[in-house]
Short mmCIF file of C-alpha atoms and ligand atoms in Angstrom, two decimals:
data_model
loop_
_atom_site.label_atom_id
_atom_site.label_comp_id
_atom_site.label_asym_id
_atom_site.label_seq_id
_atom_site.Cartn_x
_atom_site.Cartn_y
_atom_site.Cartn_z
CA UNK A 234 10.90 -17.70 -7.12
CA UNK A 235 11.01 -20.79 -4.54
CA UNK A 236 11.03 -19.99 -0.99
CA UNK A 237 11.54 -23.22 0.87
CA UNK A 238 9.99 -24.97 3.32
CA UNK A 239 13.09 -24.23 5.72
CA UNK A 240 12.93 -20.86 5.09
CA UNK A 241 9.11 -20.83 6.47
CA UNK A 242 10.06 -22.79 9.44
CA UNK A 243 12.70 -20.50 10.09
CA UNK A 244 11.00 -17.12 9.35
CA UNK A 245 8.06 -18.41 11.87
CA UNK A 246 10.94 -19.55 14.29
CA UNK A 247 12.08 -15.33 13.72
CA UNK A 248 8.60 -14.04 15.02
CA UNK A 249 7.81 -16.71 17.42
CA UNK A 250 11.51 -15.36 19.39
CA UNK A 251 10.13 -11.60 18.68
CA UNK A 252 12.42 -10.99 15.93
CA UNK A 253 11.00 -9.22 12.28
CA UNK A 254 10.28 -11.12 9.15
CA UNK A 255 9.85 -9.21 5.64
CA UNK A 256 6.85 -11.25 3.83
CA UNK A 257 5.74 -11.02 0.12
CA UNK A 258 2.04 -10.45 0.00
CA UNK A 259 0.21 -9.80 -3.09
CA UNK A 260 -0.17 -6.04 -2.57
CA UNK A 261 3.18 -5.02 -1.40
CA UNK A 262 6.42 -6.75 1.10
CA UNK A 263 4.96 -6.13 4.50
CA UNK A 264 7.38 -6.38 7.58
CA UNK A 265 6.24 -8.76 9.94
CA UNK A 266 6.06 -8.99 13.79
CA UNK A 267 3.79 -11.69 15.93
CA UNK A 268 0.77 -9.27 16.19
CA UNK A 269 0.04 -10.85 20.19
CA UNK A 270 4.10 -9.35 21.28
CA UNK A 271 3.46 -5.81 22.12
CA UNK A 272 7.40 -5.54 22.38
CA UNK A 273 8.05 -7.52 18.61
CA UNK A 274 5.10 -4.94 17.22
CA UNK A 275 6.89 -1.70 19.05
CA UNK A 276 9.94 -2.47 16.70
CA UNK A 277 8.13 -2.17 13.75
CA UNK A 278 7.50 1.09 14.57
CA UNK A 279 10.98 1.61 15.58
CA UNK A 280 12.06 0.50 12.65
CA UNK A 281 9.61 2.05 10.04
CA UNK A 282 10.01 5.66 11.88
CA UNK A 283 6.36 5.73 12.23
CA UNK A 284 4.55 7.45 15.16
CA UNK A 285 3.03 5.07 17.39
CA UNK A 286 -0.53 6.03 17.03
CA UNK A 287 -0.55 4.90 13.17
CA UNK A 288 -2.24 1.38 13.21
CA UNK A 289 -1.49 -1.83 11.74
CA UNK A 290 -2.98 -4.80 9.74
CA UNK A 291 -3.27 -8.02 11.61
CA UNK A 292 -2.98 -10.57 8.71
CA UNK A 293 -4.49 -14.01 9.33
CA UNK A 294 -4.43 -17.07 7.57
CA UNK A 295 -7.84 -18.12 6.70
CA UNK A 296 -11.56 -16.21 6.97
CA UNK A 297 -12.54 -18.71 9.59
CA UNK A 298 -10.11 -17.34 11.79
CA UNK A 299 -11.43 -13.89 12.09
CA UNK A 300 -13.96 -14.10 15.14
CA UNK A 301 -10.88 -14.87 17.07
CA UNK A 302 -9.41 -11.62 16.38
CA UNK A 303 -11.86 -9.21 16.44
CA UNK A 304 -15.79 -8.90 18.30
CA UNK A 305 -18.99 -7.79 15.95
CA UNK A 306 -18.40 -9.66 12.65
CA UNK A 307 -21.60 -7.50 10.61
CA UNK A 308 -23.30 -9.74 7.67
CA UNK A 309 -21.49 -7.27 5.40
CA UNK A 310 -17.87 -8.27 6.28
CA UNK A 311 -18.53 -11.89 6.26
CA UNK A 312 -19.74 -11.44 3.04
CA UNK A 313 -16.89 -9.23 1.85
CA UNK A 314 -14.28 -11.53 3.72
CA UNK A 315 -16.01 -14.61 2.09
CA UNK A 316 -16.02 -13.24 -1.59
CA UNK A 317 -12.53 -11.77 -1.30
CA UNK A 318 -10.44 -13.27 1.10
CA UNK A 319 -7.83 -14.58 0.24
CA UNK A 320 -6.97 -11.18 -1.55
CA UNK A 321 -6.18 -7.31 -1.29
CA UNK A 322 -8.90 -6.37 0.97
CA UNK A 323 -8.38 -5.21 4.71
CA UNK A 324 -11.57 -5.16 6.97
CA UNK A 325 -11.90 -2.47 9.63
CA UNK A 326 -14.01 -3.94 12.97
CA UNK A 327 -13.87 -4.04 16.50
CA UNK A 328 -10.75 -5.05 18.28
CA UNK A 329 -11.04 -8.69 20.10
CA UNK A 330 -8.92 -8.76 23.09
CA UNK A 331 -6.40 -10.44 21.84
CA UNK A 332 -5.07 -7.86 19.85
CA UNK A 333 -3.05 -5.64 21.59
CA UNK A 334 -3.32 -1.52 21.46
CA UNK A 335 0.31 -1.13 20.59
CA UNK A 336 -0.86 -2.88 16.90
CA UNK A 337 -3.83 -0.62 16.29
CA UNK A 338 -2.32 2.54 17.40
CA UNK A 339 -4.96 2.92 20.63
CA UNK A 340 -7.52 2.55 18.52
CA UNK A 341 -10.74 -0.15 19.63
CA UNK A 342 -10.83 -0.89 16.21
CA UNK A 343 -8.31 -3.13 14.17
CA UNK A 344 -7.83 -3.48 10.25
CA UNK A 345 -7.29 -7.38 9.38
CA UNK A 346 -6.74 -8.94 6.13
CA UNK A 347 -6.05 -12.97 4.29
CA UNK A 348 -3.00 -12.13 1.96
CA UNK A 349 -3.37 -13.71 -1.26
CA UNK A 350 0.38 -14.80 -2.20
CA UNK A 351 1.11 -18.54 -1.35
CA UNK A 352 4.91 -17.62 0.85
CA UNK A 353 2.41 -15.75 3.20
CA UNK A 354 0.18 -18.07 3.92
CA UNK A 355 2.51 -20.39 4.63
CA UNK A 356 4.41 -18.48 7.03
CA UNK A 357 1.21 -17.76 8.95
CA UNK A 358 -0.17 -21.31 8.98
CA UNK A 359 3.62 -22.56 10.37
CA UNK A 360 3.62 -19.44 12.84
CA UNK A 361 0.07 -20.07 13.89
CA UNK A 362 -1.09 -16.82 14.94
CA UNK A 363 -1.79 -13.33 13.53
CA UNK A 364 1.22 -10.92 12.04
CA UNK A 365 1.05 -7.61 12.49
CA UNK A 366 2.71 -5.96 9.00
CA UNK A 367 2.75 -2.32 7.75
CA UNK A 368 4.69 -1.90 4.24
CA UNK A 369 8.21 -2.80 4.40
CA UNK A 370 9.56 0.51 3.98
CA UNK A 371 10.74 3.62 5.86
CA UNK A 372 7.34 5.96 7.06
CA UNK A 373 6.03 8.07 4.08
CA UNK A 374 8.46 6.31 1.21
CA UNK A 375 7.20 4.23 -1.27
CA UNK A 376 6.27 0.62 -0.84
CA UNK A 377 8.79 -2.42 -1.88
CA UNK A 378 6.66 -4.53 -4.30
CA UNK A 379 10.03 -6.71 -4.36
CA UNK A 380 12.80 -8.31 -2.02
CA UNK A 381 15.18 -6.33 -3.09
CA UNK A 382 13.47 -3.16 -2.61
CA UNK A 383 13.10 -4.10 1.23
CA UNK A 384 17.08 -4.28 1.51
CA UNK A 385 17.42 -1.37 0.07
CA UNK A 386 14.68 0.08 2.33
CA UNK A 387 15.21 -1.55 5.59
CA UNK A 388 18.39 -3.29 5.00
CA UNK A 389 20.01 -5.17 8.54
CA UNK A 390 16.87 -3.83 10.41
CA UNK A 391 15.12 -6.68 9.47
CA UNK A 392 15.36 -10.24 11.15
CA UNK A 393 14.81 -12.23 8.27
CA UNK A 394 13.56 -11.76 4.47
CA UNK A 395 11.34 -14.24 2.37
CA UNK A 396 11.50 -13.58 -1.15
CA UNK A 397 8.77 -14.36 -3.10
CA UNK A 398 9.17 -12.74 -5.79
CA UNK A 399 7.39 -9.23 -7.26
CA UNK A 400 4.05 -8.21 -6.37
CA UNK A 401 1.21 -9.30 -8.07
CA UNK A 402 -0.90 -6.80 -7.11
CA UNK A 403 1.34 -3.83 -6.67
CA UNK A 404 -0.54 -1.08 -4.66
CA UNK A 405 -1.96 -1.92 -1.12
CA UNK A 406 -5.09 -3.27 -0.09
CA UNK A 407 -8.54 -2.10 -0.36
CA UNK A 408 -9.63 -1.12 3.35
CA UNK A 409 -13.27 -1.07 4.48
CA UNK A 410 -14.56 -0.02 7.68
CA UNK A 411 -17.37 -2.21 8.39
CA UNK A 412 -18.21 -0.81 11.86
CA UNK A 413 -20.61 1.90 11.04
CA UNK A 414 -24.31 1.63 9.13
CA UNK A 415 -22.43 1.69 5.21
CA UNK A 416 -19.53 0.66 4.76
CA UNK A 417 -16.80 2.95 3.72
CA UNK A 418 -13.28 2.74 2.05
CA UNK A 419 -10.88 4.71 4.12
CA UNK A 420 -8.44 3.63 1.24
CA UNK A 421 -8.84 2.32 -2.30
CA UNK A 422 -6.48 -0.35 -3.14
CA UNK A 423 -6.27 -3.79 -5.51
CA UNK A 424 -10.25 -4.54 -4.90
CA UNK A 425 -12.08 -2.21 -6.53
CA UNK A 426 -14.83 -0.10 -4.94
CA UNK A 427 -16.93 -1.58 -8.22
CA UNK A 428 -16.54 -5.05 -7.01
CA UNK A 429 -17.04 -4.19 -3.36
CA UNK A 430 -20.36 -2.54 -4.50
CA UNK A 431 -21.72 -5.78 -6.76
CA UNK A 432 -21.00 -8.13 -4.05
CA UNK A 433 -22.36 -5.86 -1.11
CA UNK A 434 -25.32 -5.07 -3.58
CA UNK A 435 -25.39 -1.28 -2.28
CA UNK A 436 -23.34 2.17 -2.54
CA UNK A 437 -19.47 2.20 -0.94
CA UNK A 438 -18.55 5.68 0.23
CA UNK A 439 -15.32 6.71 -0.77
CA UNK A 440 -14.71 9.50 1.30
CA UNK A 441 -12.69 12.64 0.31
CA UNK A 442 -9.24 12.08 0.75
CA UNK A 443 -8.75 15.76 2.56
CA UNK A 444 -12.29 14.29 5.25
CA UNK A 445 -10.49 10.95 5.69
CA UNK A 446 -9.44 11.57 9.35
CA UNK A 447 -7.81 7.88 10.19
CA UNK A 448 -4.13 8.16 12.09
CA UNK A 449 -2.00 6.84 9.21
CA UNK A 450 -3.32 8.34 6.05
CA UNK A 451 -1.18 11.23 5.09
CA UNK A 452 -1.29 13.22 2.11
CA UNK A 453 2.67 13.22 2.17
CA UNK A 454 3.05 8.86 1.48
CA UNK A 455 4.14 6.65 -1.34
CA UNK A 456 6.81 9.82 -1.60
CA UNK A 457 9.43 9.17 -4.25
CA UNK A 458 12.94 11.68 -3.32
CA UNK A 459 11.91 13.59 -6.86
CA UNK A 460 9.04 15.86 -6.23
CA UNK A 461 6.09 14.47 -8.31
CA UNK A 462 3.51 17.22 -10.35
CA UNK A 463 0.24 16.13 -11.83
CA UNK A 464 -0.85 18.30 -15.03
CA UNK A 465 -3.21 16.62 -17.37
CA UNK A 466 -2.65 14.55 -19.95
CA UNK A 467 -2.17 16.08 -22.98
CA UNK A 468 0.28 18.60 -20.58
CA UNK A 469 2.98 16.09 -19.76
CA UNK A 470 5.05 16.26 -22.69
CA UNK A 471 5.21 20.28 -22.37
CA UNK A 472 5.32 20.98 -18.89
CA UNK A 473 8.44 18.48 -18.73
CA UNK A 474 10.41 19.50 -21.47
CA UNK A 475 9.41 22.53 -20.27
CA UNK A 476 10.78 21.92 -16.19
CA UNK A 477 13.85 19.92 -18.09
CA UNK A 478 14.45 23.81 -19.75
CA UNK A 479 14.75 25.26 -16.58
CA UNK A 480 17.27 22.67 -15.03
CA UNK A 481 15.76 20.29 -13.57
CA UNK A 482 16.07 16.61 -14.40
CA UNK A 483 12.53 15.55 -15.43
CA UNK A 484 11.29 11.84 -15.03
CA UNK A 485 8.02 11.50 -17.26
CA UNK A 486 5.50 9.47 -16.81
CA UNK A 487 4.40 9.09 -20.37
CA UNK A 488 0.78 8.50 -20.56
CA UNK A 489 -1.08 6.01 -23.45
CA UNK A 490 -3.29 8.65 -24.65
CA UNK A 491 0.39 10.47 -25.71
CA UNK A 492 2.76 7.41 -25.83
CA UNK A 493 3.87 8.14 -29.75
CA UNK A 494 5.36 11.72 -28.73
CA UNK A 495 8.59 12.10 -28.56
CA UNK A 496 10.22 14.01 -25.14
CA UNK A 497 13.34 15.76 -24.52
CA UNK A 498 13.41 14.46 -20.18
CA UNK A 499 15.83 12.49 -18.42
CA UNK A 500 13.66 9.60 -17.84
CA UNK A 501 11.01 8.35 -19.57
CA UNK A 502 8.08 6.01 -18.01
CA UNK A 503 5.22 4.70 -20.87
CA UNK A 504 2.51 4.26 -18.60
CA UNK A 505 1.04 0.51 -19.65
CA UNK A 506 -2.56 0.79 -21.00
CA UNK A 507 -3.75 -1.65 -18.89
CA UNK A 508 -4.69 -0.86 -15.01
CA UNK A 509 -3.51 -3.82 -13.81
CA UNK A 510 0.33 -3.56 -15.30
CA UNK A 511 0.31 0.14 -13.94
CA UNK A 512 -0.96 -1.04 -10.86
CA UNK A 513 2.06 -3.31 -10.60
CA UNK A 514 4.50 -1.12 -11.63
CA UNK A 515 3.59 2.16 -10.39
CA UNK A 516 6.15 1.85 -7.08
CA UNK A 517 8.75 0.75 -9.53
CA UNK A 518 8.62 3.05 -11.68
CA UNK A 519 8.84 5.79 -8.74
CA UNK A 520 12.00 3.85 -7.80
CA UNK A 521 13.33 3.96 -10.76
CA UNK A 522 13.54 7.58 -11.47
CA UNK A 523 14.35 8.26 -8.31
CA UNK A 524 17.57 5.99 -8.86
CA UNK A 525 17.91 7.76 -12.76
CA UNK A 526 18.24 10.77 -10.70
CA UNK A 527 15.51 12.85 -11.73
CA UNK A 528 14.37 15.63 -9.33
CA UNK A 529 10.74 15.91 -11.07
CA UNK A 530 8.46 13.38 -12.11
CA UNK A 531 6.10 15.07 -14.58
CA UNK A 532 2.82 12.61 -14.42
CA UNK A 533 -1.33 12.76 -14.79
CA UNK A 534 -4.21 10.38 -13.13
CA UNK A 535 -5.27 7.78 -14.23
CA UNK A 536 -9.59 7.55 -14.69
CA UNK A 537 -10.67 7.14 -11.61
CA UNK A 538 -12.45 3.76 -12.20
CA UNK A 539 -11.61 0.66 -11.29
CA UNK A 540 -8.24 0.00 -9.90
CA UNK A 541 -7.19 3.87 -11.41
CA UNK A 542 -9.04 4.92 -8.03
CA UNK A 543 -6.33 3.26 -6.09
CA UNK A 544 -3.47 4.14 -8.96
CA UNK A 545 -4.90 7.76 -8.42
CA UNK A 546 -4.95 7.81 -4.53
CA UNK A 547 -1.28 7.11 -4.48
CA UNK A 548 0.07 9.41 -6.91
CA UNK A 549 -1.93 12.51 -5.28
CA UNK A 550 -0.51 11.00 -2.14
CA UNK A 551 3.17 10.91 -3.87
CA UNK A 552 2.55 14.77 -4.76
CA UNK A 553 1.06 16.05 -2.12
CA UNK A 554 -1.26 19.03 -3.21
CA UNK A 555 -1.99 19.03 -6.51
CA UNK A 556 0.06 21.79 -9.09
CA UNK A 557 -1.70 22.93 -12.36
CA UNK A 558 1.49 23.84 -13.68
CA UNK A 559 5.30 22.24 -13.60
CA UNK A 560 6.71 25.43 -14.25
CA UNK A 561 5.62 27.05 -11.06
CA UNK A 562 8.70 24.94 -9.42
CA UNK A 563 11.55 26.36 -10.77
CA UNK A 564 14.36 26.14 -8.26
CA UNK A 565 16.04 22.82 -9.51
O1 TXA B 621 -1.69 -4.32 1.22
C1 TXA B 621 -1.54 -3.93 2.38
O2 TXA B 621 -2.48 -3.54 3.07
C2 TXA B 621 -0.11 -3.97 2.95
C3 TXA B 621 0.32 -5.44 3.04
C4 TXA B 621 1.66 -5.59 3.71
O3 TXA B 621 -0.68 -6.18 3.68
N1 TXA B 621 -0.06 -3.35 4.23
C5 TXA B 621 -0.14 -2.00 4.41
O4 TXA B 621 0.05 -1.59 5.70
O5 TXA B 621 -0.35 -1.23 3.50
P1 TXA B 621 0.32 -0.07 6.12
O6 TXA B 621 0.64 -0.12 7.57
O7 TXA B 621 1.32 0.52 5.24
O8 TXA B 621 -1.06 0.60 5.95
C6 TXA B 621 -2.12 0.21 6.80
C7 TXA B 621 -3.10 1.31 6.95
C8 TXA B 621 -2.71 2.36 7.97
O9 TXA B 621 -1.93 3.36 7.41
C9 TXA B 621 -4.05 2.88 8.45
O10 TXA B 621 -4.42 3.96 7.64
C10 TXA B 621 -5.00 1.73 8.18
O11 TXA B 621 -4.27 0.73 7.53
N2 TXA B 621 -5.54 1.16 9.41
C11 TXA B 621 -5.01 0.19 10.18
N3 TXA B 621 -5.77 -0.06 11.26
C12 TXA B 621 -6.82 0.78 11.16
C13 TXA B 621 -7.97 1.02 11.98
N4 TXA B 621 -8.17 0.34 13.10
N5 TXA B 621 -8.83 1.96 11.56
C14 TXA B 621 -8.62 2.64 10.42
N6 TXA B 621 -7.56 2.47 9.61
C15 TXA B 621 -6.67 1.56 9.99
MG1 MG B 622 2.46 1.77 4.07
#
């Protein structure tokens, strides 16, 4: 995928006048606004649906940058920020002044990140300053991990598109909040809390998604239309022909532990063996039987290890409160 170098000038041309930009990162297509125009960042909200009070990451081009945007830098985010930036980690600090409350949702805090994807740097070292971008897609859906999934998301609401291909990474960002004593992940994404912990040489807490009390984390996001149940493992095959019995039309995702059995279902997902593939595919794959047409997607969680802990997050997220059995949702 080649973006060109008029494309860059003209996407930082778009934010510099106000306007949105959709940007590949390496996580997921975030939709851009210049993070210093109250008025640009108040679209994105408009535009997303999102109450106001969720915040935002400021994305910046380079770790050397970051005093400028926020006050407090603690030894432990200049270590995180120097190990893993550029990459898929978001820092929470203090909000510097230059940052306006409209882009952290009131909040005297603000969550800022390096993308790792080549099109996004270059946008923000033509454009200069910081960009403001949520995921590119409507509040509480599932994130585009390509350009195409932002049209179909967002379509004419957006200013301007760079397409830079798929995702790499293809679940959000790791963030940290760095402002208290330990730091703490308010949401696992594509650094690990196992890599956080080796370079920070000490425990992460991961706190319980039901404590996690930050505006913006929602047990109803990364939503597919189909309703999504969670059964263990060695349950998917039978609870979805099972659901696909009563009417419905089941999507499965087909896990590796069970990939040789065969299953009467609409749809069938094999989950890939390795983390990183499902990583990248998980949003998809949600897309995808969403478009098949199935109403249920039958799948389990991952081991919570490594990037599974983010794989897991978003598929509890995607089913909201977890169902021991398929067949207890029979109304098709
Ligand atoms: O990978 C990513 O992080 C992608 C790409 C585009 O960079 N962005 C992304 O943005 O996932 P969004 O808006 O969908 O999720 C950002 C989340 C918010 O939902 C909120 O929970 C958290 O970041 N957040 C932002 N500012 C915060 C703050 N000051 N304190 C705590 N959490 C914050
Ligand atoms: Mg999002």
């Amino acid at each position: 995928m080649t973006v060109r170098t008029s494309d860059i000038e003209k996407a930082a041309g778009v934010l510099r006048a106000g306007g949105l930009v959709a940007l590949p990162t390496e996580t997921v297509y975030g939709l851009g606004a210049d993070a210093e125009n109250a008025a640009a960042v108040a679209r994105i909200f408009q535009v997303k649906g999102r109450p106001p009070a969720h915040p935002l990451i400021v994305h910046i081009g380079a770790a050397e940058q970051l005093d400028e945007w926020v006050e407090d830098v603690p030894e432990a985010a200049r270590l995180l920020a120097e190990r893993f930036w550029p990459g898929p980690l978001t820092l929470v600090l203090r909000r510097g002044r230059r940052v306006p409350l409209e882009a952290t949702g009131g909040l005297e805090t603000v969550a800022v990140r390096v993308p790792d994807h080549p099109v996004a740097l270059a946008l923000l070292s033509a454009f200069g300053g910081g960009v403001t971008a949520p995921s590119a897609n409507r509040f509480g859906s599932v994130s585009p991990t390509t350009a195409g999934h932002v049209g179909a998301e967002l379509g004419e609401a957006v200013d301007f598109v760079l397409d830079g291909g798929p995702c790499e990474v293809g679940v959000e960002s790791t963030i940290v909040d760095v402002t208290g004593d330990v730091p703490s992940i308010l949401r696992p994404g594509g650094v690990t809390r196992e890599d956080l912990e080796a370079v920070l040489g000490r425990p992460v807490a991961v706190p319980a998604a039901s404590r996690v009390r930050v505006p913006g984390q929602h047990p109803s996001h990364y939503a597919p239309r189909a309703r999504v149940v969670l059964v263990e493992p060695e349950r998917v095959v039978a609870e979805a022909e099972l659901a696909q019995e009563f009417g419905h039309q089941v999507g499965v995702f087909l896990p590796p532990s069970v990939a040789d059995t065969p299953v009467k279902a609409h749809a069938v997902v094999a989950v890939p063996t390795s983390m990183g593939a499902y990583a990248r595919g998980l949003y998809g794959f949600l897309r995808e039987l969403d478009q098949r047409g199935c109403d249920l997607i039958v799948a389990s969680l991952p081991a919570e290890e490594g990037l599974g802990l983010a794989i897991a997050n978003r598929l509890r997220r995607a089913a909201g409160p977890r169902s021991s059995s398929a067949t207890g949702l029979q109304e098709p």
